[in-house]
Amino acid sequence: MSDSLSTKKALADALKEQLKIEPLDKICIAEICDRCELNRKSFYYHFEDKFDLINWIFDNEYLSEASKKTYTDHWESINSLCRYLYLNKCFYKKVLKSQDSAFFTSHIKLIIEPIIKTALENPDNTKDISRFKLSFYTDAILLSLHNWLTHNTDMNWVDFSQELKLCLTP
């Protein structure tokens, strides 16, 4: 493992540990660095801020693995995303409860929107879906994900994913 990747993982682990004891809005870069015995200069060499670190965690843990898989349809990718978020619910619940959660929502929107576009397209591809419709469904799913993860719901990822599918399937 490269030194750069080791440093990023150490910072990611430190942030995850710090999130167990305080909300994201209260965590400062100095606390993250102290926890993994790195200096602030090292942090800023790799990341712009703690939100950039959170997006890196998502990209490193989920996207890097998802990109190696071959999905037979868009529902498999939605299932995969729901499963990942559910297994990491404690972390993402705290991320989404932050006053600045829009940074993560914007990041994940870039991943979800193409999946939703594929889900909404008709099989014969004779007509593109409107930008409005795509935005509407993407935002609805993002809000649903947010509510699912942040509220004390007992719905597991399989049931949640199935509910999404029912909403998007004619």
Coordinates of N, CA and C in Angstrom, one line a residue:
M1 N 0.8 -1.2 0.0 CA 0.0 0.0 0.0 C 0.9 1.2 0.0
S2 N 0.6 2.2 -0.8 CA 1.4 3.4 -0.9 C 1.3 4.2 0.3
D3 N 2.3 5.1 0.6 CA 2.2 5.9 1.7 C 1.0 6.9 1.7
S4 N 0.7 7.4 0.5 CA -0.4 8.3 0.3 C -1.7 7.6 0.7
L5 N -1.9 6.4 0.2 CA -3.1 5.6 0.5 C -3.2 5.3 2.0
S6 N -2.0 5.0 2.6 CA -2.0 4.7 4.0 C -2.4 5.9 4.8
T7 N -1.9 7.1 4.4 CA -2.2 8.3 5.1 C -3.7 8.6 5.0
K8 N -4.2 8.5 3.8 CA -5.7 8.7 3.6 C -6.5 7.8 4.4
K9 N -6.1 6.5 4.5 CA -6.9 5.5 5.3 C -6.8 5.9 6.8
A10 N -5.6 6.3 7.2 CA -5.5 6.6 8.6 C -6.4 7.8 9.0
L11 N -6.4 8.8 8.1 CA -7.3 10.0 8.3 C -8.8 9.6 8.3
A12 N -9.1 8.7 7.4 CA -10.5 8.2 7.3 C -10.9 7.4 8.5
D13 N -10.0 6.6 9.0 CA -10.3 5.8 10.2 C -10.4 6.7 11.4
A14 N -9.6 7.8 11.5 CA -9.6 8.7 12.6 C -10.9 9.5 12.6
L15 N -11.4 9.9 11.4 CA -12.7 10.6 11.3 C -13.8 9.7 11.7
K16 N -13.8 8.4 11.3 CA -14.8 7.5 11.7 C -14.9 7.3 13.2
E17 N -13.7 7.2 13.8 CA -13.6 7.0 15.3 C -14.1 8.3 16.0
Q18 N -13.7 9.4 15.5 CA -14.2 10.7 16.1 C -15.7 10.9 16.0
L19 N -16.2 10.4 14.9 CA -17.7 10.5 14.7 C -18.5 9.6 15.7
K20 N -17.8 8.7 16.3 CA -18.5 7.8 17.3 C -18.7 8.6 18.6
I21 N -18.0 9.7 18.8 CA -18.1 10.4 20.1 C -18.6 11.8 19.9
E22 N -18.6 12.3 18.7 CA -19.2 13.7 18.5 C -19.7 13.9 17.1
P23 N -20.7 14.8 17.0 CA -21.3 15.1 15.7 C -20.2 15.7 14.7
L24 N -20.5 15.5 13.4 CA -19.6 16.0 12.4 C -19.4 17.5 12.5
D25 N -20.4 18.2 12.8 CA -20.3 19.7 12.9 C -19.3 20.1 14.0
K26 N -19.1 19.3 14.9 CA -18.2 19.7 16.0 C -16.7 19.2 15.8
I27 N -16.5 18.4 14.8 CA -15.2 17.8 14.6 C -14.4 18.8 13.8
C28 N -13.1 19.0 14.3 CA -12.2 19.9 13.5 C -11.1 19.0 13.0
I29 N -10.4 19.6 12.0 CA -9.3 18.9 11.4 C -8.2 18.5 12.4
A30 N -7.9 19.4 13.4 CA -6.9 19.1 14.4 C -7.2 17.8 15.2
E31 N -8.5 17.6 15.5 CA -8.9 16.4 16.2 C -8.6 15.1 15.3
I32 N -9.0 15.2 14.1 CA -8.7 14.1 13.1 C -7.2 13.8 13.1
C33 N -6.4 14.8 12.9 CA -5.0 14.7 12.8 C -4.4 14.1 14.1
D34 N -4.8 14.7 15.3 CA -4.3 14.2 16.6 C -4.6 12.7 16.8
R35 N -5.8 12.3 16.4 CA -6.2 10.9 16.6 C -5.3 9.9 15.8
C36 N -4.8 10.3 14.6 CA -3.9 9.4 13.9 C -2.5 9.9 13.8
E37 N -2.2 10.9 14.7 CA -0.8 11.3 14.9 C -0.2 11.8 13.6
L38 N -1.0 12.6 12.9 CA -0.5 13.3 11.7 C -0.7 14.8 11.9
N39 N 0.1 15.6 11.1 CA -0.1 17.0 11.2 C -1.1 17.5 10.2
R40 N -1.5 18.8 10.4 CA -2.5 19.4 9.6 C -2.1 19.5 8.1
K41 N -0.8 19.7 8.0 CA -0.2 19.8 6.7 C -0.4 18.5 5.9
S42 N -0.3 17.4 6.5 CA -0.5 16.1 5.9 C -2.0 16.0 5.5
F43 N -2.9 16.4 6.3 CA -4.3 16.4 6.0 C -4.5 17.2 4.7
Y44 N -4.1 18.5 4.8 CA -4.4 19.4 3.6 C -3.6 19.0 2.4
Y45 N -2.6 18.2 2.5 CA -1.9 17.7 1.3 C -2.9 16.8 0.5
H46 N -3.7 16.0 1.2 CA -4.6 15.0 0.6 C -6.0 15.5 0.4
F47 N -6.5 16.3 1.3 CA -7.9 16.7 1.3 C -8.1 18.2 1.5
E48 N -9.1 18.7 0.9 CA -9.4 20.1 1.0 C -10.0 20.4 2.4
D49 N -10.9 19.5 2.9 CA -11.6 19.7 4.1 C -12.1 18.3 4.6
K50 N -12.8 18.3 5.7 CA -13.4 17.0 6.2 C -14.5 16.5 5.2
F51 N -15.1 17.4 4.5 CA -16.2 16.9 3.6 C -15.5 16.2 2.4
D52 N -14.4 16.7 1.9 CA -13.6 16.0 0.9 C -13.2 14.6 1.3
L53 N -12.8 14.5 2.6 CA -12.4 13.2 3.2 C -13.6 12.3 3.2
I54 N -14.8 12.8 3.6 CA -16.0 11.9 3.6 C -16.3 11.4 2.2
N55 N -16.2 12.3 1.2 CA -16.5 11.9 -0.2 C -15.4 10.9 -0.6
W56 N -14.2 11.0 -0.2 CA -13.1 10.0 -0.5 C -13.5 8.7 0.1
I57 N -14.0 8.7 1.3 CA -14.3 7.5 2.0 C -15.4 6.7 1.2
F58 N -16.4 7.4 0.8 CA -17.5 6.9 -0.1 C -16.9 6.3 -1.4
D59 N -16.1 7.1 -2.0 CA -15.5 6.7 -3.3 C -14.6 5.5 -3.1
N60 N -13.8 5.5 -2.1 CA -12.8 4.5 -1.8 C -13.5 3.2 -1.4
E61 N -14.5 3.3 -0.5 CA -15.1 2.1 0.0 C -16.2 1.5 -0.9
Y62 N -17.0 2.4 -1.5 CA -18.1 1.9 -2.3 C -17.8 2.0 -3.8
L63 N -17.5 3.1 -4.4 CA -17.3 3.3 -5.8 C -16.2 2.4 -6.4
S64 N -15.1 2.4 -5.7 CA -14.0 1.6 -6.2 C -14.3 0.1 -6.3
E65 N -15.1 -0.4 -5.4 CA -15.6 -1.8 -5.4 C -16.7 -2.0 -6.4
A66 N -17.6 -1.0 -6.5 CA -18.8 -1.1 -7.4 C -18.3 -1.1 -8.8
S67 N -17.3 -0.3 -9.1 CA -16.8 -0.2 -10.5 C -16.1 -1.5 -11.0
K68 N -15.8 -2.3 -10.1 CA -15.2 -3.6 -10.5 C -16.2 -4.7 -10.8
K69 N -17.5 -4.4 -10.5 CA -18.5 -5.4 -10.7 C -19.2 -5.1 -12.0
T70 N -19.8 -6.2 -12.5 CA -20.6 -6.1 -13.7 C -22.0 -6.3 -13.3
Y71 N -22.8 -5.3 -13.4 CA -24.2 -5.4 -13.0 C -25.1 -5.8 -14.3
T72 N -26.0 -6.7 -14.1 CA -26.8 -7.1 -15.2 C -27.9 -6.1 -15.5
D73 N -28.3 -5.3 -14.5 CA -29.3 -4.2 -14.7 C -29.0 -3.2 -13.6
H74 N -29.7 -2.0 -13.8 CA -29.5 -0.9 -12.9 C -30.0 -1.2 -11.5
W75 N -31.0 -2.1 -11.3 CA -31.4 -2.5 -10.0 C -30.3 -3.1 -9.1
E76 N -29.5 -3.9 -9.8 CA -28.4 -4.5 -9.0 C -27.5 -3.4 -8.4
S77 N -27.2 -2.3 -9.2 CA -26.4 -1.2 -8.7 C -27.1 -0.5 -7.6
I78 N -28.4 -0.3 -7.7 CA -29.2 0.4 -6.6 C -29.1 -0.5 -5.4
N79 N -29.3 -1.8 -5.6 CA -29.2 -2.8 -4.4 C -27.8 -2.7 -3.8
S80 N -26.8 -2.6 -4.6 CA -25.4 -2.5 -4.0 C -25.2 -1.3 -3.2
L81 N -25.7 -0.1 -3.8 CA -25.6 1.1 -3.0 C -26.4 1.1 -1.7
C82 N -27.6 0.6 -1.8 CA -28.4 0.5 -0.5 C -27.8 -0.4 0.5
R83 N -27.2 -1.5 0.0 CA -26.5 -2.4 1.0 C -25.4 -1.8 1.6
Y84 N -24.5 -1.1 0.8 CA -23.4 -0.4 1.4 C -23.8 0.7 2.4
L85 N -24.7 1.5 2.1 CA -25.2 2.5 3.0 C -25.8 2.0 4.2
Y86 N -26.5 0.9 4.1 CA -27.1 0.2 5.3 C -26.0 -0.4 6.2
L87 N -25.0 -1.0 5.6 CA -23.9 -1.6 6.4 C -23.1 -0.5 7.1
N88 N -23.1 0.7 6.6 CA -22.4 1.8 7.1 C -23.3 2.9 7.6
K89 N -24.5 2.5 8.1 CA -25.5 3.4 8.5 C -25.1 4.3 9.6
C90 N -24.4 3.9 10.6 CA -24.0 4.7 11.7 C -23.2 5.9 11.2
F91 N -22.3 5.6 10.3 CA -21.4 6.7 9.8 C -22.2 7.7 8.9
Y92 N -22.9 7.1 8.0 CA -23.7 8.0 7.0 C -24.8 8.7 7.7
K93 N -25.4 8.2 8.8 CA -26.4 8.8 9.5 C -25.9 10.1 10.1
K94 N -24.7 10.0 10.7 CA -24.0 11.2 11.3 C -23.6 12.2 10.2
V95 N -23.1 11.7 9.1 CA -22.8 12.6 8.0 C -24.0 13.4 7.5
L96 N -25.1 12.7 7.3 CA -26.3 13.3 6.8 C -27.0 14.2 7.8
K97 N -26.7 14.0 9.1 CA -27.3 14.9 10.1 C -26.5 16.2 10.3
S98 N -25.4 16.3 9.6 CA -24.6 17.5 9.6 C -25.3 18.7 9.0
Q99 N -25.1 19.9 9.4 CA -25.7 21.0 8.8 C -25.2 21.2 7.4
D100 N -24.0 20.7 7.1 CA -23.5 20.8 5.8 C -23.6 19.5 5.0
S101 N -24.6 18.7 5.2 CA -24.8 17.4 4.5 C -25.0 17.6 3.0
A102 N -25.2 18.8 2.5 CA -25.4 18.9 1.1 C -24.2 18.5 0.3
F103 N -23.0 18.6 0.9 CA -21.8 18.2 0.2 C -21.8 16.8 -0.2
F104 N -22.3 15.9 0.7 CA -22.4 14.5 0.4 C -23.6 14.2 -0.5
T105 N -24.7 14.8 -0.3 CA -25.9 14.6 -1.1 C -25.5 15.0 -2.6
S106 N -24.8 16.1 -2.8 CA -24.4 16.5 -4.1 C -23.5 15.4 -4.8
H107 N -22.6 14.9 -3.9 CA -21.6 13.9 -4.4 C -22.4 12.6 -4.9
I108 N -23.3 12.2 -4.0 CA -24.0 10.9 -4.3 C -25.0 11.1 -5.5
K109 N -25.4 12.3 -5.6 CA -26.4 12.6 -6.8 C -25.7 12.3 -8.1
L110 N -24.4 12.6 -8.2 CA -23.7 12.3 -9.4 C -23.6 10.8 -9.8
I111 N -23.7 10.0 -8.7 CA -23.7 8.5 -8.9 C -25.1 8.0 -9.2
I112 N -26.1 8.6 -8.5 CA -27.5 8.0 -8.6 C -28.2 8.5 -9.9
E113 N -27.9 9.7 -10.3 CA -28.7 10.2 -11.5 C -28.6 9.4 -12.7
P114 N -27.4 8.9 -13.1 CA -27.3 8.0 -14.3 C -28.1 6.7 -14.1
I115 N -28.1 6.2 -12.9 CA -28.8 5.0 -12.6 C -30.3 5.2 -12.8
I116 N -30.8 6.3 -12.3 CA -32.2 6.6 -12.4 C -32.6 6.9 -13.8
K117 N -31.7 7.5 -14.5 CA -32.0 7.8 -16.0 C -32.2 6.4 -16.7
T118 N -31.3 5.5 -16.4 CA -31.5 4.2 -17.1 C -32.7 3.5 -16.6
A119 N -33.1 3.6 -15.3 CA -34.3 3.0 -14.8 C -35.5 3.5 -15.4
L120 N -35.5 4.8 -15.7 CA -36.7 5.5 -16.3 C -36.9 5.4 -17.8
E121 N -35.8 5.1 -18.5 CA -35.9 5.1 -19.9 C -36.8 3.9 -20.4
N122 N -37.5 4.2 -21.4 CA -38.3 3.1 -22.0 C -37.4 2.1 -22.7
P123 N -37.8 0.8 -22.8 CA -37.0 -0.2 -23.3 C -36.6 0.0 -24.8
D124 N -37.4 0.6 -25.6 CA -37.1 0.8 -27.0 C -36.3 2.1 -27.2
N125 N -36.0 2.9 -26.2 CA -35.2 4.1 -26.2 C -35.7 5.1 -27.3
T126 N -37.0 5.1 -27.5 CA -37.5 6.0 -28.6 C -37.6 7.5 -28.1
K127 N -37.7 7.7 -26.8 CA -37.9 9.0 -26.3 C -37.0 9.2 -25.0
D128 N -36.2 10.2 -25.0 CA -35.4 10.5 -23.8 C -36.4 11.1 -22.7
I129 N -36.0 10.8 -21.5 CA -36.9 11.3 -20.4 C -36.5 12.8 -20.2
S130 N -37.4 13.6 -19.8 CA -37.2 15.0 -19.6 C -36.2 15.2 -18.4
R131 N -35.5 16.3 -18.5 CA -34.6 16.7 -17.5 C -35.4 16.9 -16.1
F132 N -36.6 17.5 -16.3 CA -37.4 17.7 -15.1 C -37.7 16.4 -14.4
K133 N -38.2 15.4 -15.2 CA -38.6 14.1 -14.6 C -37.4 13.4 -14.0
L134 N -36.2 13.5 -14.6 CA -35.0 12.9 -14.1 C -34.6 13.6 -12.8
S135 N -34.6 14.9 -12.8 CA -34.3 15.6 -11.5 C -35.3 15.3 -10.4
F136 N -36.6 15.2 -10.8 CA -37.6 15.0 -9.8 C -37.4 13.6 -9.1
Y137 N -37.2 12.6 -9.9 CA -37.0 11.2 -9.3 C -35.7 11.1 -8.6
T138 N -34.6 11.7 -9.1 CA -33.3 11.7 -8.4 C -33.4 12.3 -7.1
D139 N -34.0 13.5 -7.1 CA -34.2 14.2 -5.8 C -35.0 13.5 -4.8
A140 N -36.1 12.8 -5.3 CA -37.0 12.0 -4.5 C -36.2 10.9 -3.8
I141 N -35.4 10.2 -4.6 CA -34.6 9.1 -4.1 C -33.6 9.6 -3.1
L142 N -32.9 10.7 -3.4 CA -32.0 11.2 -2.5 C -32.6 11.6 -1.1
L143 N -33.8 12.2 -1.2 CA -34.5 12.5 0.1 C -34.9 11.2 0.8
S144 N -35.4 10.2 0.0 CA -35.7 8.9 0.6 C -34.5 8.3 1.3
L145 N -33.4 8.3 0.6 CA -32.2 7.7 1.2 C -31.8 8.5 2.5
H146 N -31.9 9.8 2.4 CA -31.6 10.6 3.6 C -32.5 10.2 4.8
N147 N -33.8 10.2 4.5 CA -34.8 9.9 5.6 C -34.6 8.4 6.1
W148 N -34.3 7.5 5.2 CA -34.1 6.1 5.6 C -32.9 6.0 6.5
L149 N -31.8 6.7 6.2 CA -30.6 6.6 7.0 C -30.6 7.4 8.3
T150 N -31.3 8.5 8.3 CA -31.3 9.4 9.4 C -32.4 9.2 10.5
H151 N -33.5 8.6 10.1 CA -34.5 8.3 11.0 C -34.4 6.9 11.5
N152 N -34.9 6.7 12.7 CA -34.8 5.4 13.3 C -35.8 4.4 12.7
T153 N -35.5 4.0 11.5 CA -36.4 3.0 10.8 C -35.8 1.6 10.9
D154 N -36.6 0.7 10.9 CA -36.1 -0.7 11.0 C -36.1 -1.4 9.6
M155 N -36.4 -0.6 8.6 CA -36.4 -1.1 7.2 C -34.9 -1.5 6.8
N156 N -34.8 -2.7 6.4 CA -33.4 -3.2 6.0 C -33.2 -2.7 4.5
W157 N -32.0 -2.9 4.0 CA -31.6 -2.4 2.7 C -32.4 -3.2 1.6
V158 N -32.7 -4.4 1.8 CA -33.4 -5.2 0.8 C -34.8 -4.6 0.6
D159 N -35.5 -4.4 1.7 CA -36.9 -3.8 1.6 C -36.9 -2.4 1.1
F160 N -35.9 -1.6 1.5 CA -35.8 -0.2 1.0 C -35.6 -0.2 -0.5
S161 N -34.6 -1.0 -0.9 CA -34.3 -1.1 -2.4 C -35.6 -1.5 -3.2
Q162 N -36.3 -2.5 -2.6 CA -37.5 -3.0 -3.3 C -38.6 -1.9 -3.4
E163 N -38.7 -1.1 -2.3 CA -39.6 0.1 -2.3 C -39.2 1.1 -3.4
L164 N -37.9 1.3 -3.5 CA -37.5 2.2 -4.6 C -37.9 1.7 -6.0
K165 N -37.6 0.4 -6.1 CA -38.0 -0.2 -7.4 C -39.4 -0.1 -7.7
L166 N -40.3 -0.3 -6.7 CA -41.7 -0.2 -7.0 C -42.1 1.3 -7.4
C167 N -41.4 2.2 -6.8 CA -41.7 3.6 -7.2 C -41.3 4.0 -8.6
L168 N -40.3 3.3 -9.1 CA -39.7 3.7 -10.4 C -40.2 2.7 -11.5
T169 N -40.9 1.7 -11.2 CA -41.3 0.7 -12.2 C -42.8 1.0 -12.5
P170 N -43.1 1.2 -13.8 CA -44.5 1.4 -14.2 C -45.4 0.3 -13.9

